[in-house]
Amino acid sequence: MKKFITFLFLLPILTFGQINGIHLQKAVPDGRVDSVYQGINLPKSFTGEDVIIGVTDWGFDYSHPVFYDAELQNYRILRAWDQFRTGGPAPEGFNYGTEYVGQEQLLAAQCDTFNIYDYGYHGTHVASIAAGAGGGTPLRGVAPGSNILLCTFLVNEQAFIDGIRWMYNVAQQEQKRLVVNMSWGLYYMGFMDGTGPIADAMQELSDLGVVFVSSAGNNGDDKFHLHQDFNTNQDTLRSKINFATSKKPQINYGQALTMISSPNTSFKYSVMVLDNSGNILGYTPFFNTADGDFTIDTTCVVLGIPVEMKIDNVQSSVPNHRPSVQLRVKKTVYGGINFGICIVADEGDFHAWNLIELTTGVGNWGAAFMSLGDGWTAGDKEYGISAPSNVDCAITVAAHIARSKNSAGIFTGNGAMASFSSHGPVIDNFTKPDISAPGQDVVAALSSYTTESLESSHNVTFNGRTYGFTSLSGTSMASPFVAGVVALMLEANPYLSPSQIKNILRQTAFHDEYTEASNPLIVGAGKVDAYQAVLAALNTTGIDTQHSVSETRCRVYPNPVASNAYVVIEGDAWQMNAQLFDMSGKMIMEQQVYQGVNDFNLSNLSSGCYFLRINDGQTVMTKKVIKQ
């Protein structure tokens, strides 16, 4: 039953026990976040203060009360960049879109603009899970004390890269650590082996201290992947292409096949026209990746049947040297006609994915490849992680069903893995996903400006406007949960590197009866445990090389160093504490340093990389030191 409650009575009336089926309340204890809030055996309660969570998405309601603090007094969105909105002003260093800075501009704008998802809702829900403070309800997100950046990005590689670089620039200005959540995935952006411009940009910013968290995808129920090793098997692969059903058939173009093979190989491909019995009526011409880079929009006629296709052919992708193809096949209007794909190659480890293609240029849910008997190959559910989740530095998040605590503090309910959660690994067989988090039936904030028809579980009134909350399922909901946990960890220890954070999350993850026997390529290292992760963060010496608000005050030379390193302290500092750590975070030596030149004798150290952290009581400077 819906509850319609006005803002004035929210706090005294609503309690956790009075709202049934509100699964964000289940998700918080399921991920052990409630223990972090309570500060059990911790120096304090952590809520993500002094950490920025950036959300790249669509469908932001800037005015929703969840983006204020718990008292509904302080507004926590710092800035938003709507790359679709014309008229500017654009952020400094960029020449498109509109940036809103501060509460007044954001509330005047109200929401991001009409775009490929109309007036959407997804981004509001995602940001609410990561950083929402509840809007006067118990439905607060994981890190309700954090600040927020929002980027509504154009659907292309460079726009996303610009968005995360903008977020980094703002975080540097604010002198705060940054976590970027990416609850989206596309099988044609970047490359399916986790390389390409997006991967390069993410790794560059990860090296600068940015933590990336990404959803694993929602194709765990779909046998949408083909795999054939042409080095050992037959030289021809055939499979029927199933077509997905769009929720909006008016924008359904057809299917998009993403295809890739081993470096420095080639393959030929053709679309087969089939009847309802699976008989091959004919083939389009074969195209060859060895013919060079080309893009064509063509109609091939097979026995009088037009086959409309769009092809992006890359002979050798940079930097992975793999041939790759994006083949879009339009949905036929002729009854009794089906399509298949035929691949011919002499060598190479070939992969293909079958995804819906929308006229808006997006589409990330799969449809099956099917076998029609001998000589045909069926699809499978493996290798389902797309960009940006397939990038190595990303923390890739699978989804499970949250369990709740009863009055005795015992977890009850179904904690099974969500069937839709995409399976790993990534090409070349490196493990993904990394961890699992609650992602099914999660109730969080709904954009009050959306043009979509979604049922609200209950409504609140704030500043004269009605705001709702709705239930959504997907790894899109699991990813921001982990992003919020990362914010809690960074509040506890702001000097952790991104790799340390990922390692801690994996090492502190827990298993139960639903995950112990599960494939790690579905569940990752286990279910996220925020409490153990924060405890580990507090007891880990951070080696973040870039969280330095005043790096220009410190120089180290020579670097690399053979015996003695000289540390030059500039500015008005009189005495500071210097600590040297190895790559594991173990402190090797400690001494006081002063303004001017300070001598460090490193002659007894083994060759390798070390980190020198200098703390003046207000700021921390971290320098990488290479010992020869």
mmCIF file with all atom_site columns, C-alpha atoms in Angstrom, residues 168 171-172 175-177 204-210 494-498 543-551 611 620-624:
data_model
loop_
_atom_site.group_PDB
_atom_site.id
_atom_site.type_symbol
_atom_site.label_atom_id
_atom_site.label_alt_id
_atom_site.label_comp_id
_atom_site.label_asym_id
_atom_site.label_entity_id
_atom_site.label_seq_id
_atom_site.pdbx_PDB_ins_code
_atom_site.Cartn_x
_atom_site.Cartn_y
_atom_site.Cartn_z
_atom_site.occupancy
_atom_site.B_iso_or_equiv
_atom_site.pdbx_formal_charge
_atom_site.auth_seq_id
_atom_site.auth_comp_id
_atom_site.auth_asym_id
_atom_site.auth_atom_id
_atom_site.pdbx_PDB_model_num
ATOM 1  C CA . TYR A 1 168 ? 38.807 15.248 -11.188 1.00 0.00 ? 168 TYR A CA 1
ATOM 2  C CA . ALA A 1 171 ? 37.833 17.418 -6.743  1.00 0.00 ? 171 ALA A CA 1
ATOM 3  C CA . GLN A 1 172 ? 41.290 18.944 -6.922  1.00 0.00 ? 172 GLN A CA 1
ATOM 4  C CA . GLN A 1 175 ? 40.874 19.221 -2.126  1.00 0.00 ? 175 GLN A CA 1
ATOM 5  C CA . LYS A 1 176 ? 38.831 16.055 -1.612  1.00 0.00 ? 176 LYS A CA 1
ATOM 6  C CA . ARG A 1 177 ? 39.092 12.459 -2.735  1.00 0.00 ? 177 ARG A CA 1
ATOM 7  C CA . GLU A 1 204 ? 45.494 7.807  -15.904 1.00 0.00 ? 204 GLU A CA 1
ATOM 8  C CA . LEU A 1 205 ? 43.044 9.204  -13.347 1.00 0.00 ? 205 LEU A CA 1
ATOM 9  C CA . SER A 1 206 ? 43.288 6.093  -11.182 1.00 0.00 ? 206 SER A CA 1
ATOM 10 C CA . ASP A 1 207 ? 47.028 6.728  -10.975 1.00 0.00 ? 207 ASP A CA 1
ATOM 11 C CA . LEU A 1 208 ? 46.066 10.199 -9.740  1.00 0.00 ? 208 LEU A CA 1
ATOM 12 C CA . GLY A 1 209 ? 43.914 8.739  -6.962  1.00 0.00 ? 209 GLY A CA 1
ATOM 13 C CA . VAL A 1 210 ? 40.430 8.545  -8.520  1.00 0.00 ? 210 VAL A CA 1
ATOM 14 C CA . PRO A 1 494 ? 41.901 9.431  2.798   1.00 0.00 ? 494 PRO A CA 1
ATOM 15 C CA . TYR A 1 495 ? 45.367 8.210  1.796   1.00 0.00 ? 495 TYR A CA 1
ATOM 16 C CA . LEU A 1 496 ? 44.387 4.838  0.388   1.00 0.00 ? 496 LEU A CA 1
ATOM 17 C CA . SER A 1 497 ? 45.283 4.240  -3.245  1.00 0.00 ? 497 SER A CA 1
ATOM 18 C CA . PRO A 1 498 ? 42.620 2.915  -5.651  1.00 0.00 ? 498 PRO A CA 1
ATOM 19 C CA . ILE A 1 543 ? 50.139 4.949  -0.303  1.00 0.00 ? 543 ILE A CA 1
ATOM 20 C CA . ASP A 1 544 ? 48.055 7.266  -2.475  1.00 0.00 ? 544 ASP A CA 1
ATOM 21 C CA . THR A 1 545 ? 50.571 9.220  -4.521  1.00 0.00 ? 545 THR A CA 1
ATOM 22 C CA . GLN A 1 546 ? 48.304 12.069 -5.513  1.00 0.00 ? 546 GLN A CA 1
ATOM 23 C CA . HIS A 1 547 ? 46.185 13.030 -2.511  1.00 0.00 ? 547 HIS A CA 1
ATOM 24 C CA . SER A 1 548 ? 48.443 15.988 -1.810  1.00 0.00 ? 548 SER A CA 1
ATOM 25 C CA . VAL A 1 549 ? 46.935 19.400 -1.334  1.00 0.00 ? 549 VAL A CA 1
ATOM 26 C CA . SER A 1 550 ? 50.319 21.140 -1.370  1.00 0.00 ? 550 SER A CA 1
ATOM 27 C CA . GLU A 1 551 ? 52.735 19.016 -3.380  1.00 0.00 ? 551 GLU A CA 1
ATOM 28 C CA . PHE A 1 611 ? 56.518 6.392  -0.893  1.00 0.00 ? 611 PHE A CA 1
ATOM 29 C CA . VAL A 1 620 ? 49.921 15.608 3.590   1.00 0.00 ? 620 VAL A CA 1
ATOM 30 C CA . MET A 1 621 ? 52.431 15.467 0.759   1.00 0.00 ? 621 MET A CA 1
ATOM 31 C CA . THR A 1 622 ? 53.253 12.097 -0.809  1.00 0.00 ? 622 THR A CA 1
ATOM 32 C CA . LYS A 1 623 ? 56.169 11.512 -3.168  1.00 0.00 ? 623 LYS A CA 1
ATOM 33 C CA . LYS A 1 624 ? 57.206 8.397  -5.037  1.00 0.00 ? 624 LYS A CA 1
#
